[in-house]
């Protein structure tokens, strides 16, 4: 690589953005949130600083997530956010970088185009796309070039991607718009229904991380949280247990299990035999919800593991794919389908 080219991998997630620079590794990990002044449209903060403003802004400032369910919901803001993150990573450079951006496997052509355009407008010289499950598999250390079936369950912020990979390609996959964000939403709905209390997104996420579980724990965990009582409109402190979290998460976890079952049903029998030997690998922040691997194992009978550094797997895989950037076609999603990828 000459000093004039910079290759950057971008895990463009609904919840967070990870930037991988060739030769340096992951150099930036920030929430995909932007804060904008309503009237002028001026970008005030991005990332961590903007996240602190979520649910706490005055009327003239809006803190928002420009990506929803794995795809761009606000094109202009996404472009400005990518531009800002690239500036943080490479500063003001005369030489435009080449970008490999990670996208859900179920992305449509229109959504694909929007990602490519946003990357180009943000200052990339070339933009290439890679499917999330493929990047996750590479990042989890799986050799995807062999004629052996591996199943990846990537539970991100906005989408869950379930895929069977063999010979550097996706054999069978499904992407559903149910993931980490829906876990948060289900906590908010549950507490409103059961305790008559309203809590915000951040409190819900803290609950998910501290006591959230989808499988019974050995001992029940209890935390105290604050919210607004819907009867009186006043602040209220109350206790929530981890067993209540299982109840709150039931619908979301069931949908993800159904998706896994569906993909297994459509997979050729030889590859299903491989998967039962190799097990299921889970990646993404959503896979860290306590007991998720145990739940999948109990429902499928297949050994399930959460990958090391599950949150960063997709970014590492995107980073490793930079080594093949010279052989990729512009704006294609088919890195995984390349024949020459005999690394």
CSV table of N, CA and C in Angstrom, one decimal, residues 143-147 167-168 324 327 338-343:
chain,number,residue,atom,x,y,z
A,143,UNK,N,-12.4,-19.9,8.9
A,143,UNK,CA,-11.9,-20.0,7.5
A,143,UNK,C,-13.1,-20.3,6.6
A,144,UNK,N,-13.6,-19.2,6.0
A,144,UNK,CA,-14.8,-19.4,5.2
A,144,UNK,C,-14.5,-19.9,3.8
A,145,UNK,N,-13.3,-20.1,3.4
A,145,UNK,CA,-13.0,-20.6,2.1
A,145,UNK,C,-13.2,-22.1,1.9
A,146,UNK,N,-13.2,-22.8,3.0
A,146,UNK,CA,-13.3,-24.3,2.9
A,146,UNK,C,-14.8,-24.7,2.6
A,147,UNK,N,-15.0,-25.9,2.0
A,147,UNK,CA,-16.3,-26.4,1.7
A,147,UNK,C,-17.0,-27.0,2.9
A,167,UNK,N,-17.6,-22.2,1.4
A,167,UNK,CA,-16.8,-21.8,0.2
A,167,UNK,C,-16.9,-20.3,-0.1
A,168,UNK,N,-16.6,-19.5,0.9
A,168,UNK,CA,-16.5,-18.0,0.8
A,168,UNK,C,-17.9,-17.3,0.4
A,324,UNK,N,-8.3,-7.7,0.4
A,324,UNK,CA,-8.7,-8.1,-1.0
A,324,UNK,C,-9.3,-7.0,-1.8
A,327,UNK,N,-9.1,-6.6,-5.6
A,327,UNK,CA,-9.8,-7.5,-6.5
A,327,UNK,C,-11.3,-7.3,-6.5
A,338,UNK,N,-16.4,-13.9,-4.1
A,338,UNK,CA,-15.2,-13.9,-5.0
A,338,UNK,C,-14.6,-15.2,-5.0
A,339,UNK,N,-14.1,-15.6,-6.2
A,339,UNK,CA,-13.5,-16.9,-6.4
A,339,UNK,C,-12.1,-16.9,-5.9
A,340,UNK,N,-11.4,-15.7,-6.1
A,340,UNK,CA,-10.0,-15.7,-5.8
A,340,UNK,C,-9.6,-15.6,-4.3
A,341,UNK,N,-10.6,-15.6,-3.5
A,341,UNK,CA,-10.4,-15.3,-2.1
A,341,UNK,C,-9.7,-16.5,-1.4
A,342,UNK,N,-8.7,-17.1,-1.9
A,342,UNK,CA,-8.0,-18.2,-1.3
A,342,UNK,C,-6.9,-17.7,-0.4
A,343,UNK,N,-7.3,-17.1,0.8
A,343,UNK,CA,-6.3,-16.5,1.6
A,343,UNK,C,-5.8,-17.6,2.6
